[in-house]
Amino acid sequence: MGETLTIRLTVNGEACDRSVEPRLLLSDFLRHELHLTGTHVGCEHGVCGACTVLLNGESVRSCLMFAVQADGAEITTIEGLATPSDGSGIPHPDDADLHPVQAAFREAHGLQCGFCTPGILMTLVPFLEANPDPEEEQIREVLSGHLCRCTGYQNIVKAVRLAAERMRT
Amino acid sequence: MKRVEGLSKLTGRELYVDDLPVDGFLWGATVRSPAARGRIRGIRFDDSVDWSEFTVVDHRDIPGTNAIFLIEEDQPVLAHGRVRHLHEPVLLLAHPRREELRRAVEAVHVDVDAEPPVLDFRLTPDRERIQYGDDNVLKRLRIEKGEVERALAQAPHVIEGVYETGAQEHVYLETQGMLAWEEDGVITIAGSMQCPYYIVEAFEHALGRTPDRIRIIQAATGGGFGGKEEFPSGIALHAALLALKAGRPVKLIYDRSEDLAVTTKRHPSRVRHRTGVDGDGKLLGQDIEVVLDGGAYVTLSPVVLSRSIIHAAGPYACDHVRIDGRAMFTNSPPFGAFRGFGAPQSLFACERHMDRIAAELGIDPVEIRKINLIRDGDSTATGQVIADGADRVQVLDRALDLADYYERRTAHAGFNAAEPTRRRGIGLATFFHGAGFTGSGELFLDSEVHVAGLPDGRIEVRTANVEMGQGTLTVFTSLVCDRLGVPAEAVTIAPADTSLVPNSGPTVASRTVMVVGGLLEKASDDLRTRTGLPADADGRAIREAIREWHRSHPGEPLIGKAKYEQPEHIHWDDETYRGDAYGAYAWGAYVADVEVDLRTFAVSVRDFVAVQEVGRVLHETLARGQIQGGVVQALGWALLEECKWRDGAMENAQLTNYVIPTAGDVPPIRVEFLESPYPHGARGAKGIGELPFDGVAPAVANAVAGATGTDPASVPLTPETVMDLILRQRPPAGSLT
């Protein structure tokens, strides 16, 4: 093991201190150090978007960042998106605890194998906050930073529209 | 019915293999051949690495036969003595730290005395390149109907064409991966897979173990598309060999570059047509030759070739047909199962050729299809009489209608005359796809399913068929609920774990709903009978009867069972390749509307209509999802996805330069179903998963032909290919008088 650096950050609302090697990727840090395995790694070089998380509210590709670059930051991963009301950490199956984007994906069948889904959701949350009533072209544009091999994207676009509608009202 | 699978995937709690928590495990890695062909002279280990920290496995550590069991046993688990393709696995390493492991892989040198490889399946090999039989033909198959030579000799017109398709990588978003450990003498695998029992068989042979000492568990699987049919057997063996030698769990997860470079891909193809027609376009004789690139081992190529030739003559009635098929050995990583399984290749050629015939005779591409489409009572190339009540002309008419085909064609003519730099065209394809295993394949699979009644009155579905995004769990739940009249909460699906579920066959060939779903209905009936209830008993009575049965049979299992029985109407002769190749076919007509930019030569698809007859649609949303996903994956094959080769293997092994469609590249896909129930499928369903792949590339290529006045003969139609087509046809301005 080489030299390590101590980083202090907030992940899904919880403070955490860790010693890490400078070259440890943020994606590996989240997956292997914090065991937040909902952040998926699909290509390791920033193309597929599956590893997207929120860094101070903005979407970033965690495979293109080192963990040390997130020092002092607030990170939200897919695990932090739903807010289980009973404190169990596990969302209720009736969808009531889900973020509107998650609920819309469930309702509109916006996922198949689910591997790309967490990254897409983490891009859409800030996108829909900034663009509450997006045009189809804007939706396709923002989605084009993510690869999905199962759905043909049609239901993903539909789910985004549904989520936008719900978040506006 | 709401999807059963969704919630954990949306909240990040679904555990794919790389997510599985396990203590004290080692990472595994593979050392591969640096050459396409040759003898292994030696293996050198650099002194810079402390090898005592590593677990090292080679062919000598294989306790059973050094072969990955499939149709033949020619593919070694680890190369011994010689290598037959670039990246062939030679040696395995394991270490607790991934970083050390990466360095160690670089520090092993496999020295190979290179021999001349075969790198082009289309060329006749010279003697020093013969490596399989005496001609490098892995499999030869022939279909013969009537007298094709006589029909061609007498035909007023004989039209020829040669068509080629490229390899395609599956790009399941989750790469291949396996976790292996031994527990109480049982070697156990959890991983990404479509066919748990394929791995059991592979382990029996290579590890020399009985099935009771092998346990295979499917972890959540991030897409398969055929790429996780046969390939996982090898990587599972690698993980198991490392775990057995290390005495610790081993995770072997490919990164994307390794996955792209070394895993199976869609078979490249070259198809030649020689077709006799009369002046109206009626098919009089079809002489077809299908050649596939099989790669360096037999793997599944014989059955891919089989499906390819059975679909090669298209959904048309013709009395005189001859189809010759060959799968060729080359020194490439083996090509493998991929959605459509050979049919998309031969149907691309067929449907492109139909448009060529229409163009040469000056008849409408719609009319030539209408004249020739199979009517009930007509027979396919194998002599299978089709009488399923489906109206194939109606499928086509519906697609034309939905696409405003004629209106758009007229509008495009005007657009093209007025526009200097853009050309629009509309193209169509009519096609079919046989569901389930070919011929007597389902009989050999001998699938079995269980529907168990649990002591608390719940019902558990036990099959080896996996969920990988298609919605298997949802459809299975709904089939059993409907059959027994119980609510969804009463039904659970057992994990695809070979220690818990019977062998219901692989999750491939569009067979899961039609075949396995049908067995679930029968097993549900059997469960009801075992509880002593009549067929019309309602769900409440069934759940009470299950509890009552357990009270009177404490500790005993209550299991409704069903095994596959071939429907009586199916007769197939493997020797002559005549008869009922499939129990049922789904039928499709797809229409693509494209625009070609004459400055960039990029093709964009403006609109896509997909109409199909698939028996009964069991879950409209899931079914549409299969069609939309299949169409977009096939658009990638048709327009974008191109493997670049070096020494027989994929060189552009990154998602930066192997490009698949994004949301910005594809149009809305408009899907419509026509339904003509198949009596032997679950609630009338036919297979659906692969069908959408078949009709896309020819519809797009036909549209490009219409837009540009060219005659494309290959896919992918990348800008470079389209540029060649257009410039070859029309020399640059100024060179004409």
Tab-separated table of N, CA, C and O in Angstrom, chain A residues 1 21 23 31-32 37-38 40-45 47-48 78-79 82 89-95 98 102 105-106 109 111-118 121 136 140 143-144 146-155, chain B residues 2-3 6-7 9-13 15-16 18-19 27 97-99 168-171 173-174 221-223 225 255-256 467-469 621-622 625-626 628-629 632-633 641 654-656 660-664 666-669:
chain	number	residue	atom	x	y	z
A	1	MET	N	0.831	-1.204	0.000
A	1	MET	CA	0.000	0.000	0.000
A	1	MET	C	0.857	1.242	0.000
A	1	MET	O	1.810	1.370	0.763
A	21	GLU	N	-6.105	5.848	-0.705
A	21	GLU	CA	-4.995	6.098	-1.617
A	21	GLU	C	-5.408	7.205	-2.576
A	21	GLU	O	-6.563	7.250	-3.009
A	23	ARG	N	-5.028	7.580	-5.620
A	23	ARG	CA	-5.513	7.203	-6.956
A	23	ARG	C	-6.821	6.404	-6.906
A	23	ARG	O	-7.290	5.917	-7.938
A	31	ARG	N	-18.240	2.037	-3.804
A	31	ARG	CA	-18.633	0.629	-3.920
A	31	ARG	C	-17.894	-0.258	-2.920
A	31	ARG	O	-18.502	-1.099	-2.259
A	32	HIS	N	-16.578	-0.075	-2.849
A	32	HIS	CA	-15.785	-1.033	-2.076
A	32	HIS	C	-15.518	-0.588	-0.642
A	32	HIS	O	-15.420	-1.412	0.251
A	37	THR	N	-23.261	-0.229	-3.295
A	37	THR	CA	-23.062	-0.898	-4.586
A	37	THR	C	-24.145	-0.559	-5.609
A	37	THR	O	-24.136	-1.090	-6.715
A	38	GLY	N	-25.074	0.318	-5.236
A	38	GLY	CA	-26.077	0.745	-6.217
A	38	GLY	C	-25.471	1.626	-7.297
A	38	GLY	O	-26.049	1.787	-8.381
A	40	HIS	N	-23.241	1.796	-10.152
A	40	HIS	CA	-22.686	0.733	-10.998
A	40	HIS	C	-21.563	1.253	-11.893
A	40	HIS	O	-21.545	2.428	-12.238
A	41	VAL	N	-20.673	0.339	-12.247
A	41	VAL	CA	-19.590	0.697	-13.158
A	41	VAL	C	-19.772	-0.106	-14.443
A	41	VAL	O	-19.711	-1.329	-14.417
A	42	GLY	N	-20.036	0.588	-15.544
A	42	GLY	CA	-20.351	-0.115	-16.784
A	42	GLY	C	-19.262	-0.030	-17.841
A	42	GLY	O	-19.215	-0.839	-18.756
A	43	CYS	N	-18.393	0.980	-17.762
A	43	CYS	CA	-17.393	1.112	-18.838
A	43	CYS	C	-16.044	1.602	-18.353
A	43	CYS	O	-15.068	1.546	-19.082
A	44	GLU	N	-15.982	2.145	-17.158
A	44	GLU	CA	-14.753	2.648	-16.526
A	44	GLU	C	-14.142	3.854	-17.217
A	44	GLU	O	-13.042	4.244	-16.876
A	45	HIS	N	-14.795	4.417	-18.222
A	45	HIS	CA	-14.186	5.636	-18.768
A	45	HIS	C	-15.183	6.701	-19.197
A	45	HIS	O	-14.960	7.402	-20.167
A	47	VAL	N	-18.264	6.837	-20.397
A	47	VAL	CA	-19.169	6.817	-21.542
A	47	VAL	C	-20.586	6.430	-21.134
A	47	VAL	O	-21.551	7.081	-21.548
A	48	CYS	N	-20.720	5.401	-20.309
A	48	CYS	CA	-22.050	4.800	-20.126
A	48	CYS	C	-22.910	5.529	-19.113
A	48	CYS	O	-24.133	5.428	-19.153
A	78	ILE	N	-27.635	6.602	-5.342
A	78	ILE	CA	-28.986	6.072	-5.551
A	78	ILE	C	-29.613	5.607	-4.234
A	78	ILE	O	-30.814	5.750	-4.015
A	79	GLU	N	-28.774	5.100	-3.333
A	79	GLU	CA	-29.303	4.605	-2.060
A	79	GLU	C	-29.901	5.732	-1.225
A	79	GLU	O	-30.707	5.477	-0.323
A	82	ALA	N	-34.395	7.625	-2.210
A	82	ALA	CA	-35.703	7.380	-1.598
A	82	ALA	C	-35.612	7.755	-0.118
A	82	ALA	O	-34.530	7.751	0.468
A	89	GLY	N	-34.711	2.108	6.266
A	89	GLY	CA	-33.734	2.154	5.189
A	89	GLY	C	-34.220	1.444	3.938
A	89	GLY	O	-33.609	1.520	2.892
A	90	ILE	N	-35.334	0.742	4.066
A	90	ILE	CA	-35.845	0.009	2.904
A	90	ILE	C	-37.196	0.605	2.495
A	90	ILE	O	-38.131	0.640	3.295
A	91	PRO	N	-37.279	1.097	1.275
A	91	PRO	CA	-38.527	1.735	0.853
A	91	PRO	C	-39.692	0.746	0.858
A	91	PRO	O	-39.521	-0.427	0.553
A	92	HIS	N	-40.843	1.251	1.207
A	92	HIS	CA	-42.048	0.425	1.231
A	92	HIS	C	-42.442	0.049	-0.194
A	92	HIS	O	-42.341	0.870	-1.100
A	93	PRO	N	-42.900	-1.191	-0.388
A	93	PRO	CA	-43.228	-1.618	-1.756
A	93	PRO	C	-44.383	-0.849	-2.399
A	93	PRO	O	-44.584	-0.956	-3.601
A	94	ASP	N	-45.120	-0.057	-1.640
A	94	ASP	CA	-46.222	0.665	-2.298
A	94	ASP	C	-45.730	1.932	-2.997
A	94	ASP	O	-46.540	2.717	-3.492
A	95	ASP	N	-44.425	2.127	-3.072
A	95	ASP	CA	-43.795	3.237	-3.801
A	95	ASP	C	-43.901	4.585	-3.099
A	95	ASP	O	-43.347	5.569	-3.581
A	98	LEU	N	-40.721	6.496	-2.476
A	98	LEU	CA	-39.801	6.718	-3.590
A	98	LEU	C	-39.746	8.190	-3.981
A	98	LEU	O	-40.722	8.922	-3.832
A	102	GLN	N	-38.059	7.988	-9.296
A	102	GLN	CA	-38.070	6.523	-9.135
A	102	GLN	C	-39.478	5.977	-9.388
A	102	GLN	O	-39.655	4.988	-10.102
A	105	PHE	N	-40.348	5.971	-13.065
A	105	PHE	CA	-39.671	4.908	-13.808
A	105	PHE	C	-40.367	3.568	-13.567
A	105	PHE	O	-40.475	2.742	-14.476
A	106	ARG	N	-40.813	3.374	-12.343
A	106	ARG	CA	-41.502	2.126	-12.030
A	106	ARG	C	-42.826	2.054	-12.799
A	106	ARG	O	-43.141	1.059	-13.423
A	109	HIS	N	-42.422	1.805	-16.695
A	109	HIS	CA	-41.569	0.709	-17.145
A	109	HIS	C	-40.309	1.268	-17.802
A	109	HIS	O	-39.893	0.835	-18.864
A	111	LEU	N	-37.338	0.858	-17.087
A	111	LEU	CA	-36.126	0.065	-16.881
A	111	LEU	C	-36.406	-1.390	-17.225
A	111	LEU	O	-37.537	-1.846	-17.140
A	112	GLN	N	-35.350	-2.079	-17.634
A	112	GLN	CA	-35.458	-3.527	-17.811
A	112	GLN	C	-34.443	-4.200	-16.889
A	112	GLN	O	-34.759	-4.553	-15.763
A	113	CYS	N	-33.186	-4.341	-17.329
A	113	CYS	CA	-32.243	-5.055	-16.459
A	113	CYS	C	-31.845	-4.229	-15.253
A	113	CYS	O	-31.397	-4.765	-14.242
A	114	GLY	N	-31.985	-2.916	-15.342
A	114	GLY	CA	-31.778	-2.068	-14.181
A	114	GLY	C	-30.341	-1.637	-13.934
A	114	GLY	O	-30.089	-0.867	-13.009
A	115	PHE	N	-29.415	-2.087	-14.742
A	115	PHE	CA	-28.005	-1.774	-14.450
A	115	PHE	C	-27.705	-0.294	-14.711
A	115	PHE	O	-26.956	0.332	-13.972
A	116	CYS	N	-28.298	0.268	-15.747
A	116	CYS	CA	-28.043	1.676	-16.079
A	116	CYS	C	-28.895	2.629	-15.258
A	116	CYS	O	-28.648	3.827	-15.237
A	117	THR	N	-29.936	2.087	-14.617
A	117	THR	CA	-30.974	2.913	-14.007
A	117	THR	C	-30.469	3.885	-12.932
A	117	THR	O	-30.814	5.071	-12.975
A	118	PRO	N	-29.665	3.439	-11.952
A	118	PRO	CA	-29.243	4.378	-10.914
A	118	PRO	C	-28.556	5.617	-11.491
A	118	PRO	O	-28.850	6.746	-11.077
A	121	LEU	N	-31.095	7.976	-13.119
A	121	LEU	CA	-31.882	8.694	-12.121
A	121	LEU	C	-31.074	9.837	-11.506
A	121	LEU	O	-31.590	10.929	-11.286
A	136	GLU	N	-39.226	17.258	-25.381
A	136	GLU	CA	-38.718	15.914	-25.702
A	136	GLU	C	-37.248	15.961	-26.124
A	136	GLU	O	-36.446	15.112	-25.745
A	140	ARG	N	-34.165	13.912	-24.501
A	140	ARG	CA	-33.292	12.995	-25.245
A	140	ARG	C	-31.832	13.443	-25.167
A	140	ARG	O	-30.933	12.623	-25.108
A	143	LEU	N	-30.491	12.477	-21.765
A	143	LEU	CA	-30.365	11.010	-21.678
A	143	LEU	C	-29.236	10.488	-22.555
A	143	LEU	O	-28.725	9.391	-22.327
A	144	SER	N	-28.865	11.262	-23.557
A	144	SER	CA	-27.855	10.745	-24.494
A	144	SER	C	-26.482	10.625	-23.840
A	144	SER	O	-25.569	10.057	-24.424
A	146	HIS	N	-26.166	8.749	-21.359
A	146	HIS	CA	-26.266	7.447	-20.689
A	146	HIS	C	-26.546	6.355	-21.716
A	146	HIS	O	-27.278	6.590	-22.668
A	147	LEU	N	-25.987	5.188	-21.483
A	147	LEU	CA	-26.285	4.052	-22.355
A	147	LEU	C	-27.251	3.115	-21.658
A	147	LEU	O	-27.062	2.762	-20.490
A	148	CYS	N	-28.276	2.709	-22.407
A	148	CYS	CA	-29.178	1.651	-21.955
A	148	CYS	C	-29.264	0.694	-23.128
A	148	CYS	O	-29.421	1.125	-24.269
A	149	ARG	N	-29.110	-0.598	-22.892
A	149	ARG	CA	-29.130	-1.548	-24.004
A	149	ARG	C	-30.446	-2.313	-24.065
A	149	ARG	O	-30.667	-3.074	-24.992
A	150	CYS	N	-31.293	-2.147	-23.068
A	150	CYS	CA	-32.512	-2.973	-23.003
A	150	CYS	C	-33.751	-2.287	-23.565
A	150	CYS	O	-34.535	-2.899	-24.266
A	151	THR	N	-33.971	-1.034	-23.195
A	151	THR	CA	-35.322	-0.464	-23.344
A	151	THR	C	-35.592	0.188	-24.683
A	151	THR	O	-36.752	0.417	-25.020
A	152	GLY	N	-34.538	0.554	-25.424
A	152	GLY	CA	-34.774	1.367	-26.619
A	152	GLY	C	-35.133	2.802	-26.266
A	152	GLY	O	-35.525	3.569	-27.134
A	153	TYR	N	-35.027	3.157	-24.983
A	153	TYR	CA	-35.173	4.514	-24.450
A	153	TYR	C	-36.605	5.053	-24.440
A	153	TYR	O	-36.882	6.049	-23.790
A	154	GLN	N	-37.504	4.445	-25.191
A	154	GLN	CA	-38.841	5.024	-25.334
A	154	GLN	C	-39.524	5.208	-23.977
A	154	GLN	O	-40.053	6.272	-23.686
A	155	ASN	N	-39.499	4.161	-23.166
A	155	ASN	CA	-40.169	4.252	-21.870
A	155	ASN	C	-39.380	5.093	-20.882
A	155	ASN	O	-39.941	5.579	-19.900
B	2	LYS	N	-48.446	-4.907	-11.991
B	2	LYS	CA	-47.250	-4.124	-11.722
B	2	LYS	C	-46.029	-5.036	-11.812
B	2	LYS	O	-46.088	-6.202	-11.460
B	3	ARG	N	-44.903	-4.461	-12.242
B	3	ARG	CA	-43.735	-5.289	-12.419
B	3	ARG	C	-43.164	-5.745	-11.076
B	3	ARG	O	-42.991	-4.953	-10.162
B	6	GLY	N	-39.113	-4.443	-10.247
B	6	GLY	CA	-38.600	-3.084	-10.361
B	6	GLY	C	-37.956	-2.458	-9.142
B	6	GLY	O	-36.934	-1.785	-9.244
B	7	LEU	N	-38.547	-2.653	-7.955
B	7	LEU	CA	-38.235	-1.796	-6.817
B	7	LEU	C	-36.764	-1.808	-6.412
B	7	LEU	O	-36.152	-0.759	-6.220
B	9	LYS	N	-34.200	-2.538	-8.106
B	9	LYS	CA	-33.345	-1.960	-9.145
B	9	LYS	C	-33.389	-0.431	-9.110
B	9	LYS	O	-32.417	0.227	-9.459
B	10	LEU	N	-34.513	0.119	-8.696
B	10	LEU	CA	-34.667	1.574	-8.669
B	10	LEU	C	-34.051	2.207	-7.437
B	10	LEU	O	-33.855	3.416	-7.377
B	11	THR	N	-33.786	1.408	-6.427
B	11	THR	CA	-33.302	1.968	-5.168
B	11	THR	C	-31.857	1.565	-4.887
B	11	THR	O	-31.341	1.839	-3.806
B	12	GLY	N	-31.222	0.891	-5.852
B	12	GLY	CA	-29.809	0.551	-5.688
B	12	GLY	C	-29.572	-0.661	-4.807
B	12	GLY	O	-28.450	-0.938	-4.416
B	13	ARG	N	-30.635	-1.405	-4.479
B	13	ARG	CA	-30.450	-2.545	-3.584
B	13	ARG	C	-30.328	-3.878	-4.319
B	13	ARG	O	-30.104	-4.917	-3.712
B	15	LEU	N	-28.597	-6.760	-6.159
B	15	LEU	CA	-27.194	-7.166	-6.069
B	15	LEU	C	-26.755	-7.928	-7.324
B	15	LEU	O	-27.128	-9.081	-7.521
B	16	TYR	N	-26.009	-7.245	-8.179
B	16	TYR	CA	-25.356	-7.891	-9.314
B	16	TYR	C	-24.094	-8.553	-8.752
B	16	TYR	O	-23.692	-8.272	-7.615
B	18	ASP	N	-20.902	-8.297	-8.883
B	18	ASP	CA	-19.817	-7.508	-8.306
B	18	ASP	C	-20.255	-6.809	-7.021
B	18	ASP	O	-19.431	-6.254	-6.302
B	19	ASP	N	-21.551	-6.828	-6.739
B	19	ASP	CA	-22.072	-6.165	-5.544
B	19	ASP	C	-22.201	-7.128	-4.367
B	19	ASP	O	-22.494	-6.703	-3.249
B	27	TRP	N	-9.473	-11.431	-5.853
B	27	TRP	CA	-9.852	-11.062	-7.217
B	27	TRP	C	-9.156	-12.028	-8.185
B	27	TRP	O	-8.005	-12.402	-7.979
B	97	ARG	N	-5.572	-8.080	-3.820
B	97	ARG	CA	-5.669	-6.688	-4.276
B	97	ARG	C	-5.678	-6.610	-5.797
B	97	ARG	O	-4.815	-7.145	-6.474
B	98	ARG	N	-6.668	-5.886	-6.285
B	98	ARG	CA	-6.871	-5.812	-7.722
B	98	ARG	C	-5.697	-5.145	-8.450
B	98	ARG	O	-5.342	-5.530	-9.550
B	99	GLU	N	-5.119	-4.143	-7.778
B	99	GLU	CA	-4.039	-3.394	-8.390
B	99	GLU	C	-2.807	-4.283	-8.635
B	99	GLU	O	-2.195	-4.266	-9.703
B	168	GLN	N	-21.376	-8.127	-34.092
B	168	GLN	CA	-21.955	-7.154	-33.166
B	168	GLN	C	-21.707	-7.619	-31.744
B	168	GLN	O	-21.850	-8.801	-31.433
B	169	GLU	N	-21.323	-6.667	-30.920
B	169	GLU	CA	-21.101	-6.967	-29.503
B	169	GLU	C	-22.411	-6.708	-28.739
B	169	GLU	O	-23.130	-5.768	-29.050
B	170	HIS	N	-22.683	-7.566	-27.744
B	170	HIS	CA	-23.952	-7.452	-27.015
B	170	HIS	C	-24.053	-6.136	-26.232
B	170	HIS	O	-25.116	-5.544	-26.159
B	171	VAL	N	-22.914	-5.709	-25.640
B	171	VAL	CA	-22.925	-4.539	-24.762
B	171	VAL	C	-24.062	-4.595	-23.740
B	171	VAL	O	-24.797	-3.614	-23.561
B	173	LEU	N	-25.108	-3.972	-20.236
B	173	LEU	CA	-24.451	-2.909	-19.466
B	173	LEU	C	-23.617	-3.465	-18.317
B	173	LEU	O	-22.635	-2.869	-17.896
B	174	GLU	N	-24.011	-4.643	-17.813
B	174	GLU	CA	-23.188	-5.289	-16.793
B	174	GLU	C	-22.257	-6.272	-17.495
B	174	GLU	O	-22.714	-7.175	-18.197
B	221	THR	N	-28.855	-10.024	-13.109
B	221	THR	CA	-28.103	-10.038	-14.364
B	221	THR	C	-28.427	-8.791	-15.175
B	221	THR	O	-29.583	-8.546	-15.511
B	222	GLY	N	-27.387	-8.014	-15.453
B	222	GLY	CA	-27.558	-6.726	-16.117
B	222	GLY	C	-27.556	-6.836	-17.628
B	222	GLY	O	-26.699	-6.292	-18.311
B	223	GLY	N	-28.541	-7.570	-18.158
B	223	GLY	CA	-28.655	-7.743	-19.605
B	223	GLY	C	-27.906	-8.976	-20.064
B	223	GLY	O	-26.885	-9.372	-19.484
B	225	PHE	N	-28.976	-10.882	-23.737
B	225	PHE	CA	-29.132	-10.834	-25.204
B	225	PHE	C	-28.455	-12.006	-25.905
B	225	PHE	O	-28.129	-11.919	-27.091
B	255	ASP	N	-13.500	-6.228	-16.892
B	255	ASP	CA	-13.781	-4.823	-17.143
B	255	ASP	C	-14.258	-4.693	-18.594
B	255	ASP	O	-14.270	-5.672	-19.350
B	256	ARG	N	-14.697	-3.495	-18.966
B	256	ARG	CA	-15.372	-3.378	-20.276
B	256	ARG	C	-14.433	-3.718	-21.430
B	256	ARG	O	-14.844	-4.368	-22.395
B	467	GLU	N	-34.501	-13.941	-14.826
B	467	GLU	CA	-34.875	-12.557	-15.107
B	467	GLU	C	-33.588	-11.806	-15.445
B	467	GLU	O	-32.611	-11.875	-14.700
B	468	MET	N	-33.562	-11.126	-16.607
B	468	MET	CA	-32.388	-10.301	-16.924
B	468	MET	C	-32.842	-8.985	-17.521
B	468	MET	O	-32.114	-8.340	-18.252
B	469	GLY	N	-34.086	-8.624	-17.191
B	469	GLY	CA	-34.631	-7.373	-17.684
B	469	GLY	C	-35.935	-7.542	-18.446
B	469	GLY	O	-36.691	-6.594	-18.600
B	621	THR	N	-47.184	-3.982	-21.709
B	621	THR	CA	-46.054	-3.077	-21.453
B	621	THR	C	-44.726	-3.798	-21.619
B	621	THR	O	-43.798	-3.280	-22.248
B	622	LEU	N	-44.632	-4.993	-21.053
B	622	LEU	CA	-43.384	-5.742	-21.167
B	622	LEU	C	-43.129	-6.147	-22.615
B	622	LEU	O	-41.991	-6.106	-23.099
B	625	GLY	N	-41.877	-3.298	-24.520
B	625	GLY	CA	-40.492	-3.053	-24.099
B	625	GLY	C	-39.536	-3.968	-24.845
B	625	GLY	O	-38.447	-3.548	-25.249
B	626	GLN	N	-39.918	-5.222	-25.042
B	626	GLN	CA	-39.074	-6.148	-25.791
B	626	GLN	C	-38.919	-5.684	-27.233
B	626	GLN	O	-37.822	-5.726	-27.800
B	628	GLN	N	-39.380	-2.570	-28.535
B	628	GLN	CA	-38.640	-1.298	-28.646
B	628	GLN	C	-37.144	-1.516	-28.413
B	628	GLN	O	-36.304	-0.985	-29.144
B	629	GLY	N	-36.824	-2.306	-27.399
B	629	GLY	CA	-35.422	-2.569	-27.093
B	629	GLY	C	-34.734	-3.333	-28.218
B	629	GLY	O	-33.592	-3.039	-28.581
B	632	VAL	N	-34.100	-1.032	-31.262
B	632	VAL	CA	-32.986	-0.091	-31.097
B	632	VAL	C	-31.644	-0.825	-31.132
B	632	VAL	O	-30.674	-0.336	-31.724
B	633	GLN	N	-31.593	-2.009	-30.537
B	633	GLN	CA	-30.347	-2.775	-30.591
B	633	GLN	C	-30.013	-3.113	-32.052
B	633	GLN	O	-28.853	-3.065	-32.470
B	641	GLU	N	-22.708	0.101	-35.279
B	641	GLU	CA	-21.803	-0.763	-34.530
B	641	GLU	C	-20.899	-1.555	-35.460
B	641	GLU	O	-21.355	-2.402	-36.207
B	654	GLN	N	-13.513	-0.470	-26.676
B	654	GLN	CA	-13.909	0.538	-25.695
B	654	GLN	C	-15.223	1.132	-26.147
B	654	GLN	O	-15.488	1.203	-27.351
B	655	LEU	N	-16.024	1.615	-25.200
B	655	LEU	CA	-17.304	2.192	-25.617
B	655	LEU	C	-17.143	3.594	-26.190
B	655	LEU	O	-18.103	4.176	-26.676
B	656	THR	N	-15.915	4.116	-26.184
B	656	THR	CA	-15.674	5.387	-26.868
B	656	THR	C	-15.599	5.192	-28.381
B	656	THR	O	-15.949	6.082	-29.134
B	660	ILE	N	-22.762	2.507	-29.499
B	660	ILE	CA	-24.125	1.967	-29.551
B	660	ILE	C	-25.122	3.121	-29.469
B	660	ILE	O	-24.765	4.232	-29.069
B	661	PRO	N	-26.371	2.883	-29.877
B	661	PRO	CA	-27.338	3.995	-29.931
B	661	PRO	C	-27.623	4.607	-28.562
B	661	PRO	O	-27.729	3.892	-27.566
B	662	THR	N	-27.745	5.935	-28.551
B	662	THR	CA	-28.229	6.637	-27.358
B	662	THR	C	-29.648	7.134	-27.642
B	662	THR	O	-30.149	7.005	-28.763
B	663	ALA	N	-30.236	7.752	-26.616
B	663	ALA	CA	-31.598	8.285	-26.771
B	663	ALA	C	-31.647	9.336	-27.880
B	663	ALA	O	-32.697	9.571	-28.472
B	664	GLY	N	-30.498	9.966	-28.145
B	664	GLY	CA	-30.466	10.990	-29.177
B	664	GLY	C	-30.355	10.434	-30.592
B	664	GLY	O	-30.520	11.166	-31.565
B	666	VAL	N	-32.111	7.680	-31.770
B	666	VAL	CA	-33.210	6.817	-32.218
B	666	VAL	C	-34.537	7.561	-32.215
B	666	VAL	O	-34.758	8.462	-31.404
B	667	PRO	N	-35.397	7.190	-33.149
B	667	PRO	CA	-36.707	7.839	-33.234
B	667	PRO	C	-37.666	7.158	-32.253
B	667	PRO	O	-37.316	6.138	-31.662
B	668	PRO	N	-38.860	7.709	-32.114
B	668	PRO	CA	-39.889	6.942	-31.406
B	668	PRO	C	-40.144	5.648	-32.176
B	668	PRO	O	-40.154	5.647	-33.408
B	669	ILE	N	-40.310	4.544	-31.463
B	669	ILE	CA	-40.596	3.268	-32.108
B	669	ILE	C	-42.080	2.995	-31.884
B	669	ILE	O	-42.528	2.853	-30.743
